[in-house]
Coordinates of C-alpha atoms and ligand atoms in Angstrom, one line a residue:
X19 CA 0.0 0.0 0.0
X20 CA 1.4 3.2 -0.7
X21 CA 0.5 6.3 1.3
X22 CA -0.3 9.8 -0.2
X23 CA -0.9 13.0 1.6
X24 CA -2.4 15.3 0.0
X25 CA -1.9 19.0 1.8
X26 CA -4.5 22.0 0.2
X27 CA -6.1 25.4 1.5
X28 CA -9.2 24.2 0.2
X29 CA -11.2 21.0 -0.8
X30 CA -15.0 20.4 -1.7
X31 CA -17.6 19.8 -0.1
X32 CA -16.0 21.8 2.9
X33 CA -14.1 25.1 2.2
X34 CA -14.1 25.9 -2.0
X35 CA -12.9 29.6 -3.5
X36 CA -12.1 28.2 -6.4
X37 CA -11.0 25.1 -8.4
X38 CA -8.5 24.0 -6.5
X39 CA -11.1 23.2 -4.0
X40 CA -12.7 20.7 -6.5
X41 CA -9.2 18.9 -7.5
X42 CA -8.1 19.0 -4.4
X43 CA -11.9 17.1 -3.3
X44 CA -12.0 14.9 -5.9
X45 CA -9.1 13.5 -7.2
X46 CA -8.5 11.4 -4.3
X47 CA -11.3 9.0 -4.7
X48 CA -9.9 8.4 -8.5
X49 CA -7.0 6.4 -7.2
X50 CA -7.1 2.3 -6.9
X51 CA -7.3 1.7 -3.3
X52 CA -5.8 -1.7 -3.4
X53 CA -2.8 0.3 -4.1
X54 CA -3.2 3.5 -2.8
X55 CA -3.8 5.4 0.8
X56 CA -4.8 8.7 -0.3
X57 CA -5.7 11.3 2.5
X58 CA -6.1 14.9 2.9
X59 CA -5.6 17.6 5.4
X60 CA -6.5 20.7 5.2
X61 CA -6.6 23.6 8.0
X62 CA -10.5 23.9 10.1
X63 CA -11.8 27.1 8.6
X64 CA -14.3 29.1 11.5
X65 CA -16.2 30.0 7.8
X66 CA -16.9 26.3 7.3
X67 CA -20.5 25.4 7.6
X68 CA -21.4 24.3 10.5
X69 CA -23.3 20.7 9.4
X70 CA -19.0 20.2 8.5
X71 CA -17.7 21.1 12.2
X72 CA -20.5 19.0 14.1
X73 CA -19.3 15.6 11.6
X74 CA -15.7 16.2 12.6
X75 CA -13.7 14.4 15.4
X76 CA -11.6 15.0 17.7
X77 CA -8.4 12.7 17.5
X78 CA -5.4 14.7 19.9
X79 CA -3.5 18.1 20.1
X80 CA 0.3 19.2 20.7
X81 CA 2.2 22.5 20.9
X82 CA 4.2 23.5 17.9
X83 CA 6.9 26.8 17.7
X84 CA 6.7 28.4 14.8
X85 CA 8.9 31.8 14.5
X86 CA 8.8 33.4 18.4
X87 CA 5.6 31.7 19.2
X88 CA 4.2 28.7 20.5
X89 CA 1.2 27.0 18.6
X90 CA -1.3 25.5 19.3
X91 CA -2.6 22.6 16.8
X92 CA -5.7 20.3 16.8
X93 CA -6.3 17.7 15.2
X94 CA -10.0 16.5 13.8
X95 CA -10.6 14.1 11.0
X96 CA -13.5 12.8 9.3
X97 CA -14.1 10.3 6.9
X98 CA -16.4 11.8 3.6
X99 CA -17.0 9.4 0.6
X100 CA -14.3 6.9 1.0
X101 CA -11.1 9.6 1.7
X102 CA -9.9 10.5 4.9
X103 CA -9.3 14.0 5.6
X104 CA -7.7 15.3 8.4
X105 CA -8.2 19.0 9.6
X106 CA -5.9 21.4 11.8
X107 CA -7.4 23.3 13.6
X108 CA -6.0 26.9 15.8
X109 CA -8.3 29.6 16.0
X110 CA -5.8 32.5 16.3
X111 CA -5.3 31.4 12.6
X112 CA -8.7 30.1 10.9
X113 CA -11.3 32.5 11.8
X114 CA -12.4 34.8 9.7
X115 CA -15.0 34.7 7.2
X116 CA -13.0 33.7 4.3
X117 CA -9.7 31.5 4.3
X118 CA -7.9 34.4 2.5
X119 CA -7.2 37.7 3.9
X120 CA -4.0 39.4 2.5
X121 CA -0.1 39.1 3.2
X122 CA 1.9 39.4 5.1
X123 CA -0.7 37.5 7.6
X124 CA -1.7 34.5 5.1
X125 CA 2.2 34.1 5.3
X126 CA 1.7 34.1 8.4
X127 CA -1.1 31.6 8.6
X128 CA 0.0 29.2 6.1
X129 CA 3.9 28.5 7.3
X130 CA 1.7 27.7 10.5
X131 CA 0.0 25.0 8.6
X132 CA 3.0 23.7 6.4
X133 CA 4.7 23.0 9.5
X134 CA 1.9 21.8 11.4
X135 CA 0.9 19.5 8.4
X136 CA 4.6 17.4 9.6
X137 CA 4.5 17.6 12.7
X138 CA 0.8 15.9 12.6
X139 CA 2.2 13.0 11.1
X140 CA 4.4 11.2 13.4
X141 CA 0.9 12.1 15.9
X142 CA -1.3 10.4 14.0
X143 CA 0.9 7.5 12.9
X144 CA 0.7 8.1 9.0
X145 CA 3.8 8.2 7.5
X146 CA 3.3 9.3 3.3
X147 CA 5.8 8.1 1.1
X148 CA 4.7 11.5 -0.9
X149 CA 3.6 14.6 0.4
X150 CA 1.3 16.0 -2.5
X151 CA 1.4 20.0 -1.8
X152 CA -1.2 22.1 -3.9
X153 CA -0.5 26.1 -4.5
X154 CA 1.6 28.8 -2.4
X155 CA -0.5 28.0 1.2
X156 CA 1.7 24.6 1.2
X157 CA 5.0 25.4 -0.6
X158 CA 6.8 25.9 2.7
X159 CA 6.4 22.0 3.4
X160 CA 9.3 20.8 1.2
X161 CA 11.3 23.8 2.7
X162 CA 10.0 22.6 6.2
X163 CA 11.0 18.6 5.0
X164 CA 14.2 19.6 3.9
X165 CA 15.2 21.2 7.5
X166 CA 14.7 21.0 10.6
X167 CA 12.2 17.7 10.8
X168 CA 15.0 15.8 9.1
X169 CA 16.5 15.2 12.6
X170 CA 13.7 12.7 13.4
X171 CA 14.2 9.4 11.5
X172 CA 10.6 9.3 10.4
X173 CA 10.7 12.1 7.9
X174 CA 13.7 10.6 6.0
X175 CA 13.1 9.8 2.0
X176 CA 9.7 11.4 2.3
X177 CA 8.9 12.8 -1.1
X178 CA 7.5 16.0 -2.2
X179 CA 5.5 17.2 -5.1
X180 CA 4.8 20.6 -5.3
X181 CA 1.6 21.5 -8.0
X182 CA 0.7 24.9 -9.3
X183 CA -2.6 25.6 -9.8
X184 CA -1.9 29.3 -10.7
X185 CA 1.5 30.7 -10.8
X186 CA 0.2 34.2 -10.2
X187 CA -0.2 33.5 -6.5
X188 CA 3.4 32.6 -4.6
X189 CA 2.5 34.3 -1.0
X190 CA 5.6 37.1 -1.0
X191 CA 6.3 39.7 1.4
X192 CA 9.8 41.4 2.4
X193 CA 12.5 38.9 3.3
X194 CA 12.7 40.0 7.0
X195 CA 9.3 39.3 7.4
X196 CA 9.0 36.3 6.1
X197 CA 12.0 35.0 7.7
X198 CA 10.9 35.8 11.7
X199 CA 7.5 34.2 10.4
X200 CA 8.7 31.3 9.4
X201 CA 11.7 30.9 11.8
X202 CA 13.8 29.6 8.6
X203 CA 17.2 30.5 9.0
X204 CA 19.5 32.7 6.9
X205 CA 20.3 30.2 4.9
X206 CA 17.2 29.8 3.6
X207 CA 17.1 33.3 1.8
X208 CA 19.4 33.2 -1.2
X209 CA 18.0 33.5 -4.8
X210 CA 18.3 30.3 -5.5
X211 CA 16.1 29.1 -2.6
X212 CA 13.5 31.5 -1.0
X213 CA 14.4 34.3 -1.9
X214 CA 13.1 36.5 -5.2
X215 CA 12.8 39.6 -6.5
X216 CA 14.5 41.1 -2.9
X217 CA 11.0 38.5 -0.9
X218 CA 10.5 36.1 0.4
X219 CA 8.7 34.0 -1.8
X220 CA 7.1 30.2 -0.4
X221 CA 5.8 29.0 -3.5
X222 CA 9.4 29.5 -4.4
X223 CA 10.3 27.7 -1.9
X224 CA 8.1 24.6 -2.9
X225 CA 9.6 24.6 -5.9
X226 CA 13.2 24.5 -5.5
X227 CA 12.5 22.0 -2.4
X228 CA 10.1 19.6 -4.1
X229 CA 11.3 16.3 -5.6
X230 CA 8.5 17.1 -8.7
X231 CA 7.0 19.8 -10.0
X232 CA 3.4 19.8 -12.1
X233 CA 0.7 22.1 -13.3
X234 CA -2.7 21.3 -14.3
X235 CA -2.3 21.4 -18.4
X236 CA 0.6 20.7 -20.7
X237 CA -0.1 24.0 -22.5
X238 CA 0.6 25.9 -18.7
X239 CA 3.3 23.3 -18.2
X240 CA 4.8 24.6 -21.1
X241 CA 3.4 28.7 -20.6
X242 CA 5.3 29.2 -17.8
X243 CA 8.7 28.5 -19.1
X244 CA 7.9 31.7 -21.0
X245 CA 8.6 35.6 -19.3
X246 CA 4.7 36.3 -20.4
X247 CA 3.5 33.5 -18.0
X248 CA 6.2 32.6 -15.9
X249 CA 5.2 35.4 -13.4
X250 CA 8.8 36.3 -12.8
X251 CA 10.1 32.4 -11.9
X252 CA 10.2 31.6 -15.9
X253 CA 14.5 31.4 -15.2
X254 CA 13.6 28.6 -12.3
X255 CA 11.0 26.6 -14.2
X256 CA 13.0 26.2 -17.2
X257 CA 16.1 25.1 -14.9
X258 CA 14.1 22.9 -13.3
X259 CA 12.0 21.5 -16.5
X260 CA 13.2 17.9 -16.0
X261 CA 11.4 17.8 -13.4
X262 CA 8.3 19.5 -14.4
X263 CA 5.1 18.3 -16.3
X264 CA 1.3 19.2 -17.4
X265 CA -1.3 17.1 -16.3
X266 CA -4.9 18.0 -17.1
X267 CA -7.5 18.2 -14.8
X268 CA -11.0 16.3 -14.6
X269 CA -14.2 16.7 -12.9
X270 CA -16.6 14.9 -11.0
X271 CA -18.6 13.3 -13.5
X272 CA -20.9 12.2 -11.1
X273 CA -21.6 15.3 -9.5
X274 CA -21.6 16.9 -13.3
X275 CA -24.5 14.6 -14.7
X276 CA -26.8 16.7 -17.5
X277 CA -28.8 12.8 -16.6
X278 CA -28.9 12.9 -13.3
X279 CA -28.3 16.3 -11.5
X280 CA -30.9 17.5 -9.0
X281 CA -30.1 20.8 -9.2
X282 CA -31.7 21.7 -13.0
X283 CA -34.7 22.0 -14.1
X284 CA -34.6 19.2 -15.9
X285 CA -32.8 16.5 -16.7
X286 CA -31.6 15.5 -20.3
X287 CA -28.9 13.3 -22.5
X288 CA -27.1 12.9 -24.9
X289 CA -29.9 11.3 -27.0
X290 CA -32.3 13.9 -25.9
X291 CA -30.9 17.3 -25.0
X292 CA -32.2 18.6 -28.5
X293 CA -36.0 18.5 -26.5
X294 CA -34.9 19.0 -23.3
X295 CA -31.9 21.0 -22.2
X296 CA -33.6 24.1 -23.9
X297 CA -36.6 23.5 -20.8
X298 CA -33.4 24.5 -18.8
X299 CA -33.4 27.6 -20.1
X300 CA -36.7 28.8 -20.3
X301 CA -36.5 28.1 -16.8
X302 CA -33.2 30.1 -16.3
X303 CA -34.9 32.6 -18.6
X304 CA -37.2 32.9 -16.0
X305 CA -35.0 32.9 -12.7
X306 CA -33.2 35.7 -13.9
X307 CA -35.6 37.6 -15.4
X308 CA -34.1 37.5 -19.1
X309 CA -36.9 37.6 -21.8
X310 CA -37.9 34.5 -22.3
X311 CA -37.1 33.4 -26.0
X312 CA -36.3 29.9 -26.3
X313 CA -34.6 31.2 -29.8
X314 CA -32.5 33.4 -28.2
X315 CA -28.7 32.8 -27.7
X316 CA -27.6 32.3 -24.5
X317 CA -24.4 32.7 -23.3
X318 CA -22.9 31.9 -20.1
X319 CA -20.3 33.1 -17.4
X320 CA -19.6 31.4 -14.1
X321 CA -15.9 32.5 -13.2
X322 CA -14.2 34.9 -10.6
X323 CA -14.2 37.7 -11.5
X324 CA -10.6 38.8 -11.6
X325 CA -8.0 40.2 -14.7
X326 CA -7.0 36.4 -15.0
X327 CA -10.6 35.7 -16.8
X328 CA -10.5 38.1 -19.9
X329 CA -13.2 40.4 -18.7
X330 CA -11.4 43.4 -20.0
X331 CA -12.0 42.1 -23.0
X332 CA -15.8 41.6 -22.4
X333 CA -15.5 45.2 -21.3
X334 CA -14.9 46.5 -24.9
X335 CA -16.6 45.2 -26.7
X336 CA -19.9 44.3 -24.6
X337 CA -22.1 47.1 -26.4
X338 CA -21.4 46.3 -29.6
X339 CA -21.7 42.7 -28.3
X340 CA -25.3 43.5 -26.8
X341 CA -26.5 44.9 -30.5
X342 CA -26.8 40.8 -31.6
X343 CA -29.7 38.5 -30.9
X344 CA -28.0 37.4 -27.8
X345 CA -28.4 37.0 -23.8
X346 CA -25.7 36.8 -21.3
X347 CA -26.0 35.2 -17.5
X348 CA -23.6 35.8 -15.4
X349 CA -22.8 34.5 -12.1
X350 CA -19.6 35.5 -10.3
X351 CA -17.5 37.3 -7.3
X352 CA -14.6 39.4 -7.3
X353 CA -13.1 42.8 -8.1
X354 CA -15.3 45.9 -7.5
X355 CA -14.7 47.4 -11.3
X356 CA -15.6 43.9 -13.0
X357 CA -19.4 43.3 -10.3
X358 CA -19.5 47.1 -11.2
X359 CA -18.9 46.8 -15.5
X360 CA -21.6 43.8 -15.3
X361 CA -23.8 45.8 -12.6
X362 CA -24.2 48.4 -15.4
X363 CA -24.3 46.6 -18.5
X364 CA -27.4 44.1 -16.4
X365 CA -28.9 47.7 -15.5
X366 CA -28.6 48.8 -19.2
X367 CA -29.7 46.3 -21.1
X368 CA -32.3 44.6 -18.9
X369 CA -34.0 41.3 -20.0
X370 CA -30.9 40.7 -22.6
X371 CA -27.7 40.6 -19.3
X372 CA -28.1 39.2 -16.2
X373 CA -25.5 39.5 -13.8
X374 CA -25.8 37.5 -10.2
X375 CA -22.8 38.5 -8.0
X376 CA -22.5 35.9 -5.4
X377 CA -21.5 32.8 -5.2
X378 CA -24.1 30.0 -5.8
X379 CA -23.2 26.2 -6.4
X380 CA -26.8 25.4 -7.4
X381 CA -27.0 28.7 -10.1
X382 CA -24.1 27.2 -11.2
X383 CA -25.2 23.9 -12.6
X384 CA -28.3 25.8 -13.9
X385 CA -26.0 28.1 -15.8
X386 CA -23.9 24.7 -17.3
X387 CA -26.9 23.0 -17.9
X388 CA -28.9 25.8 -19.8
X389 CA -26.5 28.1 -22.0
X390 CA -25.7 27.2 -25.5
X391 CA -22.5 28.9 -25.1
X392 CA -20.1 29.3 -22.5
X393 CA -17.5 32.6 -22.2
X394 CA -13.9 32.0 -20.8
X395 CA -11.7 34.6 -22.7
X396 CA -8.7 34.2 -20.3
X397 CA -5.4 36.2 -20.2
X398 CA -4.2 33.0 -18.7
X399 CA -5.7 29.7 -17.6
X400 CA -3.6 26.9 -15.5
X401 CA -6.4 24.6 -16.5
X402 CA -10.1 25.6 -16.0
X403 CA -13.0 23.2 -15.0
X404 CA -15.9 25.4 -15.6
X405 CA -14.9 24.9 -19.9
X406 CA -15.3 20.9 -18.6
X407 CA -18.6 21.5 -16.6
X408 CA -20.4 23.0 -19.3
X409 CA -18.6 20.3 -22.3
X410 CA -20.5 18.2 -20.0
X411 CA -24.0 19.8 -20.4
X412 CA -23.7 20.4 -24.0
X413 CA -23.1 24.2 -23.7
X414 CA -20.3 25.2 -26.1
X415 CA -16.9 26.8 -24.8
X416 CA -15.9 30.0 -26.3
X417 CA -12.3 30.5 -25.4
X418 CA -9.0 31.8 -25.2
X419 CA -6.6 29.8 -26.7
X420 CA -4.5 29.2 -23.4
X421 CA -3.4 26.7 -20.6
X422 CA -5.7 24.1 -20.3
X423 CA -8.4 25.8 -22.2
X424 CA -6.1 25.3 -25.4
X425 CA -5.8 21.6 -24.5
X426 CA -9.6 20.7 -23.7
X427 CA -11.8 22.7 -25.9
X428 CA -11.3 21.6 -29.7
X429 CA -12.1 24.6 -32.0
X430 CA -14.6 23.9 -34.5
X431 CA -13.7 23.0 -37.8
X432 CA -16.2 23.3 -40.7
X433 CA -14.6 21.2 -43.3
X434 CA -13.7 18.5 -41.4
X435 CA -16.8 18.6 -39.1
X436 CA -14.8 18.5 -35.9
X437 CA -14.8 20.7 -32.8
X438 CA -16.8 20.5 -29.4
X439 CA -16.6 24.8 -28.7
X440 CA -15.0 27.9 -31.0
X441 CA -11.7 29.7 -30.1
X442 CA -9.0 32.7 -30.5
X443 CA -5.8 33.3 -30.4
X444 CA -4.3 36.6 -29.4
X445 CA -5.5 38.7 -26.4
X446 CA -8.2 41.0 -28.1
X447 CA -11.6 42.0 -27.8
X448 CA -12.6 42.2 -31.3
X449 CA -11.2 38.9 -32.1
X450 CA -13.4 37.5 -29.3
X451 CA -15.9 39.4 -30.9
X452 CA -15.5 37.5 -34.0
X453 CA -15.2 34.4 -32.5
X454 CA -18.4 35.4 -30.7
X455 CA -20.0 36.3 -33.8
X456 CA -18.9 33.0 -35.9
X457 CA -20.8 30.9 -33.3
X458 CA -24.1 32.9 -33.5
X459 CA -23.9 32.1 -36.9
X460 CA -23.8 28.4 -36.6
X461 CA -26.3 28.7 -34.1
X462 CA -28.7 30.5 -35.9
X463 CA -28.0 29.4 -39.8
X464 CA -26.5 25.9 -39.1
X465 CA -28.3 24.5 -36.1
X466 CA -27.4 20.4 -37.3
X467 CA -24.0 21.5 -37.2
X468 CA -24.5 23.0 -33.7
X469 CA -26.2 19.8 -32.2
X470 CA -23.6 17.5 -33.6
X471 CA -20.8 19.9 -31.6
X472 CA -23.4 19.3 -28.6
X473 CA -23.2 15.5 -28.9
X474 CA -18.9 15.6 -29.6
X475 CA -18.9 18.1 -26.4
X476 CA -21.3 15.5 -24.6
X477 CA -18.9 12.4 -25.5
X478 CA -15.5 14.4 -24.8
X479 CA -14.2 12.9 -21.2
X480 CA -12.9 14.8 -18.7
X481 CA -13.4 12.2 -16.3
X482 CA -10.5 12.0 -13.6
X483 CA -9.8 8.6 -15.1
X484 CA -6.9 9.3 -17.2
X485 CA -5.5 11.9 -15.5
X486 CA -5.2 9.9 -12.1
X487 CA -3.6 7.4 -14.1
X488 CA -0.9 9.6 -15.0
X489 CA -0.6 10.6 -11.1
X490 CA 0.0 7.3 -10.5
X491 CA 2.5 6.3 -12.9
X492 CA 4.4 9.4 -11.3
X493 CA 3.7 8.3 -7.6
X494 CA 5.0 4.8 -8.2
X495 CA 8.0 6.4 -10.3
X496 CA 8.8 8.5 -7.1
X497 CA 8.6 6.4 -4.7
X498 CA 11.0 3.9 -7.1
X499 CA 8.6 0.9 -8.6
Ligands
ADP25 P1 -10.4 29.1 -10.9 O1 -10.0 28.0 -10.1 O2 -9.3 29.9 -11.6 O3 -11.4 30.0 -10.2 P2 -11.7 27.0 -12.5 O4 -12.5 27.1 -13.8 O5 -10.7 26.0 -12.3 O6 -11.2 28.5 -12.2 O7 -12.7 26.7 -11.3 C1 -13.7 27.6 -10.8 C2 -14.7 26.8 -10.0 O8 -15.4 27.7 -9.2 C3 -15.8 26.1 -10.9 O9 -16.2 24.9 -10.2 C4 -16.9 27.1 -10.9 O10 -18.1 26.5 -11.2 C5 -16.8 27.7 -9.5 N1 -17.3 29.1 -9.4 C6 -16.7 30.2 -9.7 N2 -17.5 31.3 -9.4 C7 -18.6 30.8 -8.8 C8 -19.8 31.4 -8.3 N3 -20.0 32.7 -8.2 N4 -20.8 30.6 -7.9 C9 -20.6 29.2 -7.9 N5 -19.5 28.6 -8.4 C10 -18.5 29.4 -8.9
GLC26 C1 -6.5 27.5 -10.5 C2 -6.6 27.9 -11.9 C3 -7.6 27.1 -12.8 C4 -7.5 25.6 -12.4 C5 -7.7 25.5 -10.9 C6 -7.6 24.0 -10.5 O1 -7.4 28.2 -9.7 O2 -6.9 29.3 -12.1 O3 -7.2 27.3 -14.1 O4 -8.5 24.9 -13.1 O5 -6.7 26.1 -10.2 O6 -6.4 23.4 -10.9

């Protein structure tokens, strides 16, 4: 049996910001568990529901240092569909009503739970042969593995991997800082181990410390090699591209099910979406009071609303946009100027753009389930699961060709009768526009050509099945079988 830890900020169903929180939730059932231990911890957020903190249990706690101070660190565990995840709890830390705040105290609050995710271990008498760390919040474990717990026997030829789920995010702040935070010494703060740029940096630090380094697509595997993506650590990546690969990520396909799903309107397949995914959206029509026009193109966004997702683009060219026989509903959180531009443009054209800022799981499916299309222009896109959730329902990706959006949405071609969504290439709103533009028309002029793209979409798999069989194959390389 092999043991895997698997140490996030977030993981459905119990703390989620973003997709990260799925991966980090789902992958873990997708392994064989004749062959594989997978658990995951994760810290106790005071902003988890509560029906989470009454199904978790107690197991033991222990003081930890951590800089100048002396931690305490709980430990609670629960068992959810198949996977054991363990939870650390300190409230100094995890309250709030978000698990982000801002830097320097997520430093602050994360080299707290890198550490605390060792020192657990020998406590709870699991002993991985991997670590599998997941973003910035855990890129201080292979630092942490590398130092001080190498004293204790237990620790030694415990591998690392260190995944990137967006390279934008490395947790900075000045070198000083970080260092009486983390309690790392000197040595620690060189360029070509924590230190970048004149900070601090722990994502950094995952990465020169890990024994592997991935990202979520080939394409982004590849991106960030480049200055353009490479978020200033392009020099490292490329040094360190041996030891770097892409693998794509999946979704739930059962909790993505255009058959099954509770939360539409109604259900439909692949052999009858063509009478009943458009009840969807009369429905949706409905809900968010769009005119309701079962003709009428309708276009989806479910995203965060940050620069990452493209929306300067939709910016642009969103009047010119709103002239066409079209709808938009969007559903997303994020920066004031972006809930402001799709405030105004709901408030201006009224019954064609609806814009819901909050977050809502249910909306969400609705969304996949009822669009014909799907927007995700990004600037830059480690991978992207809502292009996979709405494959799933039939709605039709329009993206950016970038990251993982480049490597799971196949552009349509007309002459060879191929393509499951419709793309562009450079970063620019009136090629969007076109792109845009070239799907109404296949909607509207060529609607078998449409449904046959909705049955490719529908057969594409995004299932975790392949990709966790590429985890594997690199978990049994690691660990040397
Ligand atoms: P990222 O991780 O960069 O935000 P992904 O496409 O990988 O982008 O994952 C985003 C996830 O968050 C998807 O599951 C998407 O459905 C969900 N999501 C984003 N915004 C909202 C929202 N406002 N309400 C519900 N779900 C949302
Ligand atoms: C990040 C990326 C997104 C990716 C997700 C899960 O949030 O922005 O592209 O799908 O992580 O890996």
């Amino acid at each position: 049996m092999k043991n895997i830890l698997y140490a996030t900020s977030e993981a459905v169903p119990f703390i989620k910001t973003g997709g990260l929180a799925d991966v980090a939730g789902t992958l873990p059932k997708c392994f064989d568990k004749k062959y594989f231990d997978i658990r995951v911890i994760l810290p106790k957020y005071a902003c988890m529901k509560q029906e989470w903190k009454d199904r978790m249990e107690y197991v033991t706690h222990f003081y930890m240092d951590l800089g100048n101070k002396n931690c305490y660190v709980g430990i609670l565990q629960m068992e959810y569909d198949g996977i054991k995840f363990y939870f650390i709890d300190n409230e100094f830390y995890f309250s709030g009503n978000s698990p982000y705040d801002s830097a320097p105290w997520d430093l602050e609050k994360f080299a707290f739970f890198s550490k605390a995710v060792l020192s657990v271990l020998p406590v709870i008498g699991f002993r991985p042969e991997i670590i599998h760390c997941h973003d910035w919040q855990t890129g201080l474990i292979p630092v942490y593995l590398h130092d001080s717990f190498q004293q204790n026997e237990f620790f030694w030829n415990i591998k690392t991997i260190m995944t990137i789920h967006n390279l934008k995010f490395q947790g900075t702040w000045n070198v000083d800082t970080v260092r009486e935070i983390t309690g790392l010494s000197d040595y620690y703060f060189t360029s070509d181990k924590l230190e970048a740029y004149r900070d601090g940096n722990f994502l950094k630090g995952g990465m020169v410390f890990a024994d592997a380094i991935t990202t979520v697509s080939n394409t982004y595997a590849e991106e960030i090699k480049t200055p353009f993506y490479g978020e200033g650590l392009s020099g490292l990546l490329n040094a360190r591209s041996n030891s770097l690969r892409g693998i794509v990520n999946g979704i739930d396909y059962d909790a993505f099910n255009p058959e099954t799903d509770p939360l539409i309107a109604q259900n439909f397949s692949i052999e009858n979406f063509k009478e009943n995914k458009v009840k969807n959206k009369i429905q949706l029509q409905k809900e968010l009071g769009l005119e309701e026009n079962p003709d009428a193109m309708l276009i989806g966004i479910v995203s965060r609303l940050t620069d990452q997702k493209g929306f300067d683009l939709i910016a642009y060219i969103m009047d010119e946009l709103c002239q066409d026989n079209i709808q938009l509903a969007i559903l997303g959180t994020g920066e004031d100027r972006y809930e402001n531009m799709f405030r105004h443009f709901d408030w201006k054209y009224h019954g064609k753009v609806s814009a819901q800022i909050y977050y809502d799981e249910a909306l969400s499916h609705r969304i996949y389930a009822s669009c014909d299309a799907f927007l995700m222009p990004s600037l830059f896109e480690p991978c992207g699961l809502s292009q996979l959730m709405s494959l799933r329902y039939g709605t039709l990706p329009i993206v950016r060709e970038t990251g993982g959006l480049k490597d799971t949405v196949e552009p349509y071609n007309k002459y060879e009768g191929t393509g499951t969504g419709f793309s562009f290439r450079n970063y620019n709103a009136h090629e969007m526009l076109g792109t845009i533009r070239n799907a109404e028309r296949v909607y509207y002029d060529q609607r078998e050509e449409w449904n046959k793209m909705i049955e490719r979409a529908m057969q594409a798999d995004f299932s975790w099945g392949n990709s966790a069989r590429q985890y594997e194959e690199m978990y049994n390389w690691m660990i040397g079988e």
